[in-house]
């Protein structure tokens, strides 16, 4: 039985909730599980439930205006945690003394700072927050270069595709890898003609065919931006040039990614599409523990599997992401921030579905990338990109109403 | 660049020929390749060609009656090797002082003795001769238990399925493995109704849909006996109980096998169906060297992949193999010898296609297994089974002509 002392950032979201299911299962199997600290963006009732079940030492709400609400909701609880709010408090969760591994399940680039601080504090990070790597890939991987005391990597992927690649790569050095192949479900609009893209509503885009996920990542899956961001994430995690990272559309979402080796052999990872698998793997690595929650794939479910090339004309996001990495500097941060702003605007009904990638492209074209950015430069570029994206979206709205 | 000093048993067969293509490629890439010794069953002209190209120190023909023919054919060759014939001479190839790794590409259970002697002599063995493991699994794996000086396994699988499993298993210990899944093309009669099995001619059975192989293994593929033998082989190579080794029919022969881990994750190996890949892997392990011969799989070739349960009623061989391992002792040797005799009889037109497995089953039923057999017991049981199989085949012929 192993020990699993965690802190969870974004504990009330989809990945956070799944993490608790895994922790619960591990505890039932006799593992030494301790949840040291928790942070939510703004979901007080869910956080309160988690605090009562797991009794962390520190409970944080990122939206500082909700601290009093949280304090009130926990009033009289016998194992009262320390309560705090705001971005600084989130960093305190990420660096909490009792936590060995930080699960970063935050949404968007706000996950970068706590990731950096956690690594600086010597923590291991199970990273579901791909934006941290998209924006600050070099920064984060430089900090993670030194493995943990027991030789275990400091950065464990939680994204199903990257967990798949991590598993398929095994101990093989980069020079033995010919190509990484990320699979993509293709999203709900895989077969929708581009002329109909402007009719896509947030409701339709939020209905993903194979995965149940948070809202932002579901929209990113529909635009295939998620896959582009994953190409960048894989580039940083596995130190493979983006030219050697391909994307294959695989509507069944059974195969989660594949590696081609230089000798012509391929290894593919597959399983049920269930985030609890990569979470368990990240938390129990390097051991494989019997599955504590969820179900096994049955061989009969394999039956017919399809693998198709992505249509990069209808879905230009992957190309934009490759371009961002090729240029480097602050450009990936700008791409990411513009996308975050555009997705938010789409969910609010303020921009059309094709307007999302249109906005990202416009903002990227407006940007003069700064080479070798530090954390401050990256955050500044991100802020700039959000503002520019809002301007682009506003002018798109004006155009369409005129 | 690594060194590759080999001796090859069965050098003129399909695997032997492919091995030379790999060696040639490795040499062209600057690796230090040396072919120390060669043995053929009885193909003198091909052996002579190989001797002239590779200049071994020892050239052997297993059929001792052909030694003079070999000597004559090499008359005047400036780098004349020592020439010898017979089973003892084959063992000398398997234990040759200049060879570090022995490629055993012999057909049938005659490959067992040289495998045992090679391991006893401290050699590493790249094993394409699955019958050696089917017959003498415990003997062979006991001898191979001690890894080579550099920590490399003594026994490297060359069968595509077992190479696939070896690669997918990586460094994971047995306790982390839930199940091995061997893929089977299903052979040319995958969709043939069993009522038509008696009409199958050797010519039809020799036309395999996806693999080009020797005659014996091609017939074994048509009866699915090959897959049954592979279940036994996998059991010994990876120390996994046969109950946890499954078979999946996969007509495209792209995925070569899969591993299910206890945590619900699966890894599958795939590549073009080309024996030169597992041969290169076995010869260059633990490094993966750039592919020296053959072509890479293109992702477009994946397109549609099917995975179906085998029809064990029409193809009872897999069940017979499981039964043989479950009982153990001399029974697997008997199954294998009866099958060798029956396949030979089928190729000679002396027994029908369904008569092959019928004969194997009959001989197995007639056998009283001996527990903990030594090499002598195994060879004796094999000889007995060949005789019994011939009797069964004769009585089948009498029945059908009466």
Coordinates of N, CA and C in Angstrom, one line a residue, chain B residues 181-345:
Chain B
X181 N -3.5 -10.3 -24.5 CA -4.5 -10.6 -25.6 C -3.7 -10.8 -26.8
X182 N -3.6 -12.0 -27.3 CA -3.0 -12.3 -28.6 C -3.9 -12.1 -29.7
X183 N -3.5 -11.4 -30.7 CA -4.4 -11.2 -31.9 C -4.1 -12.3 -32.9
X184 N -5.1 -12.7 -33.6 CA -5.0 -13.8 -34.7 C -5.7 -13.2 -35.9
X185 N -5.0 -13.5 -37.1 CA -5.6 -13.0 -38.3 C -6.9 -13.8 -38.5
X186 N -7.0 -15.0 -38.0 CA -8.2 -15.8 -38.2 C -8.0 -16.8 -39.3
X187 N -6.9 -16.6 -40.1 CA -6.5 -17.5 -41.1 C -7.4 -17.4 -42.3
X188 N -7.1 -18.2 -43.4 CA -7.9 -18.1 -44.6 C -9.3 -18.6 -44.5
X189 N -9.6 -19.4 -43.4 CA -11.0 -20.0 -43.3 C -11.8 -19.4 -42.2
X190 N -11.5 -18.2 -41.9 CA -12.2 -17.5 -40.8 C -13.7 -17.5 -41.0
X191 N -14.1 -17.5 -42.3 CA -15.5 -17.4 -42.6 C -16.1 -18.6 -43.3
X192 N -15.2 -19.7 -43.3 CA -15.7 -20.9 -44.0 C -16.5 -21.7 -43.0
X193 N -17.7 -22.2 -43.4 CA -18.5 -23.0 -42.5 C -17.8 -24.4 -42.3
X194 N -18.0 -24.9 -41.1 CA -17.2 -26.1 -40.7 C -17.6 -27.3 -41.6
X195 N -18.8 -27.3 -42.2 CA -19.2 -28.4 -43.1 C -18.3 -28.5 -44.3
X196 N -17.7 -27.3 -44.7 CA -16.9 -27.3 -45.9 C -15.4 -27.6 -45.6
X197 N -15.1 -27.8 -44.3 CA -13.7 -27.9 -43.9 C -13.0 -29.1 -44.6
X198 N -13.8 -30.2 -44.8 CA -13.2 -31.4 -45.4 C -12.8 -31.2 -46.8
X199 N -13.3 -30.1 -47.4 CA -13.0 -29.9 -48.8 C -11.7 -29.0 -49.0
X200 N -11.1 -28.6 -47.9 CA -10.0 -27.7 -47.9 C -8.7 -28.4 -48.4
X201 N -8.1 -27.9 -49.4 CA -6.9 -28.6 -50.0 C -5.6 -27.9 -49.3
X202 N -4.5 -28.6 -49.4 CA -3.3 -27.9 -48.9 C -3.0 -26.6 -49.6
X203 N -3.3 -26.6 -50.9 CA -3.0 -25.4 -51.7 C -3.8 -24.2 -51.2
X204 N -5.1 -24.4 -50.9 CA -5.9 -23.3 -50.4 C -5.4 -22.9 -49.0
X205 N -5.1 -23.9 -48.2 CA -4.6 -23.6 -46.8 C -3.3 -22.9 -46.8
X206 N -2.5 -23.0 -47.8 CA -1.2 -22.4 -47.8 C -1.3 -20.9 -48.2
X207 N -2.5 -20.5 -48.7 CA -2.6 -19.1 -49.1 C -3.1 -18.3 -47.9
X208 N -2.1 -17.8 -47.1 CA -2.5 -17.0 -45.9 C -2.8 -15.5 -46.3
X209 N -3.9 -15.0 -45.7 CA -4.3 -13.7 -46.1 C -3.4 -12.5 -45.8
X210 N -2.6 -12.6 -44.7 CA -1.8 -11.4 -44.4 C -0.3 -11.7 -44.2
X211 N 0.1 -12.9 -43.9 CA 1.5 -13.2 -43.6 C 2.1 -14.1 -44.6
X212 N 3.3 -13.9 -45.0 CA 4.0 -14.9 -45.8 C 5.0 -15.6 -44.9
X213 N 4.8 -17.0 -44.8 CA 5.5 -17.7 -43.8 C 5.8 -19.1 -44.3
X214 N 6.5 -19.9 -43.5 CA 6.8 -21.3 -43.9 C 5.5 -22.1 -44.0
X215 N 5.7 -23.3 -44.5 CA 4.5 -24.2 -44.8 C 3.8 -24.6 -43.5
X216 N 4.6 -25.1 -42.5 CA 4.1 -25.6 -41.3 C 3.3 -24.6 -40.5
X217 N 3.9 -23.4 -40.4 CA 3.2 -22.4 -39.6 C 2.0 -21.8 -40.3
X218 N 2.0 -21.9 -41.7 CA 0.8 -21.4 -42.4 C -0.3 -22.4 -42.2
X219 N -0.1 -23.7 -42.2 CA -1.2 -24.6 -41.9 C -1.7 -24.4 -40.4
X220 N -0.7 -24.3 -39.5 CA -1.1 -24.0 -38.1 C -1.9 -22.8 -38.0
X221 N -1.7 -21.8 -38.8 CA -2.5 -20.5 -38.8 C -3.9 -20.8 -39.3
X222 N -4.0 -21.7 -40.3 CA -5.3 -22.0 -40.8 C -6.2 -22.8 -39.8
X223 N -5.6 -23.6 -39.0 CA -6.3 -24.4 -38.0 C -6.5 -23.6 -36.7
X224 N -5.8 -22.5 -36.6 CA -5.7 -21.7 -35.4 C -4.8 -22.4 -34.3
X225 N -4.3 -23.6 -34.7 CA -3.3 -24.2 -33.7 C -2.2 -23.3 -33.4
X226 N -1.7 -22.6 -34.4 CA -0.6 -21.6 -34.2 C -0.9 -20.7 -33.1
X227 N -2.2 -20.2 -33.0 CA -2.6 -19.3 -31.9 C -2.6 -20.0 -30.6
X228 N -3.0 -21.3 -30.6 CA -3.0 -22.1 -29.4 C -1.6 -22.3 -28.9
X229 N -0.7 -22.6 -29.8 CA 0.7 -22.8 -29.5 C 1.3 -21.5 -28.9
X230 N 0.9 -20.4 -29.5 CA 1.3 -19.0 -29.0 C 0.8 -18.7 -27.6
X231 N -0.4 -19.2 -27.3 CA -0.9 -19.0 -25.9 C 0.1 -19.7 -25.0
X232 N 0.5 -20.9 -25.3 CA 1.5 -21.7 -24.5 C 2.8 -21.0 -24.4
X233 N 3.2 -20.5 -25.6 CA 4.5 -19.8 -25.7 C 4.5 -18.5 -24.8
X234 N 3.4 -17.8 -24.8 CA 3.2 -16.6 -24.0 C 3.2 -16.9 -22.5
X235 N 2.5 -18.0 -22.2 CA 2.5 -18.4 -20.8 C 3.9 -18.6 -20.3
X236 N 4.8 -19.3 -21.0 CA 6.1 -19.5 -20.6 C 7.0 -18.3 -20.6
X237 N 6.9 -17.5 -21.7 CA 7.8 -16.4 -21.8 C 7.5 -15.3 -20.8
X238 N 6.2 -15.1 -20.4 CA 5.8 -14.0 -19.6 C 5.3 -14.4 -18.2
X239 N 5.3 -15.8 -18.0 CA 5.0 -16.3 -16.7 C 3.6 -15.8 -16.2
X240 N 2.6 -15.9 -17.2 CA 1.2 -15.5 -16.9 C 0.4 -16.8 -17.1
X241 N -0.5 -17.1 -16.2 CA -1.3 -18.3 -16.3 C -2.2 -18.3 -17.6
X242 N -2.4 -19.4 -18.2 CA -3.1 -19.4 -19.5 C -4.5 -18.8 -19.4
X243 N -5.1 -18.9 -18.2 CA -6.5 -18.4 -18.0 C -6.5 -16.8 -18.2
X244 N -5.3 -16.3 -18.1 CA -5.2 -14.8 -18.3 C -4.6 -14.5 -19.6
X245 N -4.6 -15.4 -20.6 CA -4.2 -15.2 -21.9 C -5.3 -15.4 -22.9
X246 N -5.8 -14.3 -23.5 CA -6.9 -14.4 -24.4 C -6.5 -14.3 -25.9
X247 N -7.4 -14.7 -26.7 CA -7.2 -14.6 -28.2 C -8.3 -13.7 -28.8
X248 N -7.9 -12.8 -29.7 CA -8.8 -11.9 -30.4 C -8.6 -12.0 -31.9
X249 N -9.6 -12.3 -32.6 CA -9.4 -12.3 -34.1 C -9.4 -10.9 -34.6
X250 N -8.4 -10.6 -35.4 CA -8.1 -9.3 -35.9 C -7.6 -9.4 -37.4
X251 N -8.6 -9.5 -38.3 CA -8.2 -9.9 -39.7 C -7.2 -9.0 -40.4
X252 N -7.0 -7.8 -39.9 CA -6.1 -6.9 -40.6 C -4.6 -7.1 -40.3
X253 N -4.4 -7.9 -39.2 CA -3.0 -8.2 -38.8 C -2.1 -6.9 -38.7
X254 N -2.7 -5.9 -38.1 CA -1.9 -4.6 -37.9 C -1.6 -4.6 -36.4
X255 N -2.6 -4.9 -35.6 CA -2.3 -4.9 -34.1 C -1.8 -6.3 -33.8
X256 N -0.6 -6.4 -33.2 CA 0.0 -7.8 -33.1 C -0.2 -8.4 -31.7
X257 N -0.6 -7.6 -30.8 CA -1.1 -8.2 -29.5 C -1.3 -7.0 -28.5
X258 N -1.9 -7.3 -27.4 CA -2.3 -6.3 -26.4 C -2.1 -6.8 -25.0
X259 N -1.9 -5.8 -24.1 CA -1.8 -6.1 -22.7 C -2.8 -5.3 -21.9
X260 N -3.6 -6.0 -21.1 CA -4.4 -5.3 -20.2 C -3.8 -5.2 -18.8
X261 N -3.6 -4.1 -18.2 CA -3.0 -4.0 -16.9 C -4.2 -4.0 -15.8
X262 N -3.7 -4.2 -14.6 CA -4.7 -4.3 -13.5 C -5.5 -3.0 -13.3
X263 N -4.9 -1.9 -13.7 CA -5.6 -0.6 -13.5 C -6.5 -0.2 -14.6
X264 N -6.8 -1.1 -15.5 CA -7.7 -0.9 -16.6 C -7.1 -0.2 -17.8
X265 N -5.8 0.1 -17.8 CA -5.2 0.6 -19.0 C -4.7 -0.6 -19.9
X266 N -4.8 -0.4 -21.2 CA -4.3 -1.4 -22.1 C -3.2 -0.7 -23.0
X267 N -2.2 -1.5 -23.4 CA -1.3 -1.1 -24.4 C -1.3 -2.2 -25.5
X268 N -1.4 -1.6 -26.8 CA -1.4 -2.5 -27.9 C -0.2 -2.2 -28.8
X269 N 0.4 -3.2 -29.4 CA 1.5 -3.0 -30.3 C 1.0 -3.2 -31.7
X270 N 1.4 -2.3 -32.6 CA 1.0 -2.5 -34.0 C 2.1 -2.1 -34.9
X271 N 2.1 -2.6 -36.2 CA 3.1 -2.3 -37.2 C 2.6 -3.0 -38.5
X272 N 3.4 -2.7 -39.5 CA 3.2 -3.6 -40.7 C 3.4 -5.0 -40.3
X273 N 2.7 -6.0 -41.0 CA 3.0 -7.4 -40.7 C 4.2 -7.8 -41.4
X274 N 5.4 -7.7 -40.8 CA 6.7 -8.0 -41.4 C 7.6 -8.5 -40.4
X275 N 8.0 -9.8 -40.5 CA 8.8 -10.4 -39.5 C 10.2 -9.7 -39.3
X276 N 10.6 -8.9 -40.2 CA 11.9 -8.3 -40.0 C 11.9 -7.3 -38.9
X277 N 10.7 -6.8 -38.5 CA 10.6 -5.8 -37.4 C 10.9 -6.5 -36.1
X278 N 10.2 -7.6 -35.7 CA 10.5 -8.3 -34.5 C 11.9 -8.8 -34.5
X279 N 12.5 -9.2 -35.7 CA 13.8 -9.7 -35.7 C 14.8 -8.6 -35.4
X280 N 14.6 -7.5 -36.0 CA 15.5 -6.3 -35.7 C 15.4 -6.0 -34.2
X281 N 14.2 -6.0 -33.7 CA 14.0 -5.6 -32.3 C 14.8 -6.6 -31.4
X282 N 14.6 -7.9 -31.7 CA 15.3 -8.9 -30.9 C 16.8 -8.8 -31.0
X283 N 17.3 -8.5 -32.1 CA 18.8 -8.4 -32.3 C 19.4 -7.1 -31.7
X284 N 18.7 -6.1 -31.7 CA 19.2 -4.8 -31.2 C 18.8 -4.4 -29.8
X285 N 17.9 -5.2 -29.2 CA 17.5 -4.9 -27.9 C 18.7 -4.8 -26.9
X286 N 18.6 -3.9 -25.9 CA 17.5 -3.0 -25.5 C 17.4 -1.7 -26.3
X287 N 18.3 -1.4 -27.2 CA 18.1 -0.2 -28.0 C 17.1 -0.4 -29.1
X288 N 16.4 0.7 -29.5 CA 15.6 0.7 -30.7 C 16.4 1.5 -31.7
X289 N 16.9 0.8 -32.8 CA 17.6 1.4 -33.8 C 16.7 1.7 -35.0
X290 N 17.1 2.8 -35.7 CA 16.2 3.1 -36.9 C 16.0 1.9 -37.8
X291 N 14.8 1.7 -38.2 CA 14.5 0.6 -39.1 C 15.5 0.4 -40.2
X292 N 16.1 -0.7 -40.4 CA 17.1 -0.9 -41.4 C 16.6 -1.5 -42.7
X293 N 15.4 -2.1 -42.6 CA 14.8 -2.7 -43.8 C 13.3 -2.7 -43.7
X294 N 12.6 -2.7 -44.8 CA 11.1 -2.7 -44.8 C 10.6 -1.3 -44.8
X295 N 9.3 -1.2 -44.6 CA 8.6 0.1 -44.6 C 7.8 0.3 -43.4
X296 N 7.6 1.6 -43.1 CA 6.8 2.0 -41.9 C 5.3 1.9 -42.3
X297 N 4.5 1.7 -41.2 CA 3.1 1.7 -41.4 C 2.7 3.2 -41.5
X298 N 1.8 3.4 -42.4 CA 1.2 4.8 -42.5 C -0.1 4.8 -41.7
X299 N -0.3 6.0 -41.1 CA -1.5 6.1 -40.2 C -2.8 5.8 -41.0
X300 N -2.8 6.2 -42.3 CA -3.9 5.9 -43.1 C -4.3 4.4 -43.2
X301 N -3.3 3.6 -43.0 CA -3.5 2.2 -43.1 C -4.3 1.6 -41.9
X302 N -4.4 2.4 -40.9 CA -5.2 2.0 -39.7 C -6.7 2.0 -40.1
X303 N -7.1 3.1 -40.6 CA -8.6 3.2 -41.0 C -9.5 2.4 -40.2
X304 N -9.9 1.2 -40.7 CA -10.9 0.4 -39.9 C -10.2 -0.8 -39.4
X305 N -10.2 -1.0 -38.1 CA -9.7 -2.2 -37.5 C -10.8 -3.0 -36.8
X306 N -10.8 -4.3 -37.0 CA -11.8 -5.1 -36.4 C -11.2 -6.1 -35.3
X307 N -11.9 -6.3 -34.3 CA -11.5 -7.2 -33.2 C -12.7 -8.1 -32.9
X308 N -12.6 -9.4 -33.1 CA -13.7 -10.3 -32.9 C -13.3 -11.5 -32.0
X309 N -14.3 -12.1 -31.4 CA -14.0 -13.3 -30.6 C -13.7 -14.5 -31.6
X310 N -12.8 -15.4 -31.2 CA -12.5 -16.5 -32.1 C -13.7 -17.5 -32.0
X311 N -14.0 -18.3 -33.0 CA -15.0 -19.3 -33.0 C -14.3 -20.6 -32.5
X312 N -14.4 -20.8 -31.3 CA -13.6 -22.0 -30.7 C -14.3 -23.3 -31.0
X313 N -15.6 -23.2 -31.5 CA -16.2 -24.5 -31.9 C -15.7 -24.9 -33.3
X314 N -15.6 -24.0 -34.2 CA -15.1 -24.4 -35.5 C -13.6 -24.6 -35.5
X315 N -12.9 -23.9 -34.5 CA -11.5 -24.0 -34.4 C -11.1 -24.4 -33.0
X316 N -11.1 -25.8 -32.7 CA -10.9 -26.2 -31.3 C -9.5 -26.2 -30.8
X317 N -8.5 -25.8 -31.7 CA -7.1 -26.0 -31.3 C -6.7 -25.2 -30.1
X318 N -7.3 -24.0 -30.0 CA -6.9 -23.1 -28.9 C -7.3 -23.8 -27.6
X319 N -8.5 -24.4 -27.5 CA -9.0 -25.1 -26.4 C -8.1 -26.3 -26.0
X320 N -7.6 -27.0 -27.1 CA -6.8 -28.1 -26.8 C -5.4 -27.7 -26.2
X321 N -4.9 -26.6 -26.7 CA -3.7 -26.0 -26.1 C -3.8 -25.6 -24.7
X322 N -4.9 -25.0 -24.4 CA -5.2 -24.6 -23.0 C -5.2 -25.8 -22.1
X323 N -5.9 -26.8 -22.6 CA -6.1 -28.1 -21.8 C -4.7 -28.7 -21.6
X324 N -3.8 -28.7 -22.6 CA -2.5 -29.3 -22.5 C -1.7 -28.6 -21.4
X325 N -1.7 -27.3 -21.4 CA -1.0 -26.6 -20.4 C -1.6 -26.8 -19.0
X326 N -2.9 -26.8 -18.9 CA -3.5 -27.0 -17.6 C -3.1 -28.4 -17.0
X327 N -3.1 -29.4 -17.8 CA -2.6 -30.7 -17.4 C -1.1 -30.7 -17.2
X328 N -0.4 -30.2 -18.1 CA 1.1 -30.0 -18.0 C 1.8 -31.3 -18.2
X329 N 3.0 -31.5 -17.6 CA 3.8 -32.7 -17.8 C 4.2 -32.9 -19.3
X330 N 4.0 -34.1 -19.8 CA 4.3 -34.4 -21.2 C 3.2 -34.0 -22.1
X331 N 2.0 -33.6 -21.6 CA 0.9 -33.4 -22.6 C 1.1 -32.4 -23.6
X332 N 1.7 -31.2 -23.3 CA 2.0 -30.2 -24.4 C 2.9 -30.8 -25.4
X333 N 3.9 -31.6 -25.0 CA 4.8 -32.2 -26.0 C 4.1 -33.1 -26.9
X334 N 3.1 -33.9 -26.4 CA 2.3 -34.8 -27.1 C 1.4 -34.0 -28.1
X335 N 0.7 -33.0 -27.6 CA -0.1 -32.2 -28.5 C 0.7 -31.7 -29.7
X336 N 1.9 -31.1 -29.4 CA 2.7 -30.6 -30.4 C 3.2 -31.6 -31.4
X337 N 3.6 -32.8 -30.9 CA 4.2 -33.8 -31.9 C 3.0 -34.3 -32.7
X338 N 1.9 -34.6 -32.1 CA 0.7 -35.1 -32.9 C 0.4 -34.1 -34.0
X339 N 0.4 -32.8 -33.6 CA 0.1 -31.7 -34.6 C 1.1 -31.7 -35.7
X340 N 2.4 -31.8 -35.4 CA 3.4 -31.8 -36.4 C 3.2 -33.0 -37.4
X341 N 2.9 -34.1 -36.9 CA 2.7 -35.3 -37.7 C 1.4 -35.1 -38.6
X342 N 0.4 -34.5 -38.0 CA -0.9 -34.4 -38.7 C -0.8 -33.3 -39.8
X343 N 0.0 -32.2 -39.5 CA 0.2 -31.2 -40.5 C 1.0 -31.8 -41.7
X344 N 2.0 -32.5 -41.4 CA 2.8 -33.2 -42.4 C 1.9 -34.1 -43.3
X345 N 1.0 -34.8 -42.6 CA 0.1 -35.7 -43.3 C -0.9 -35.0 -44.2

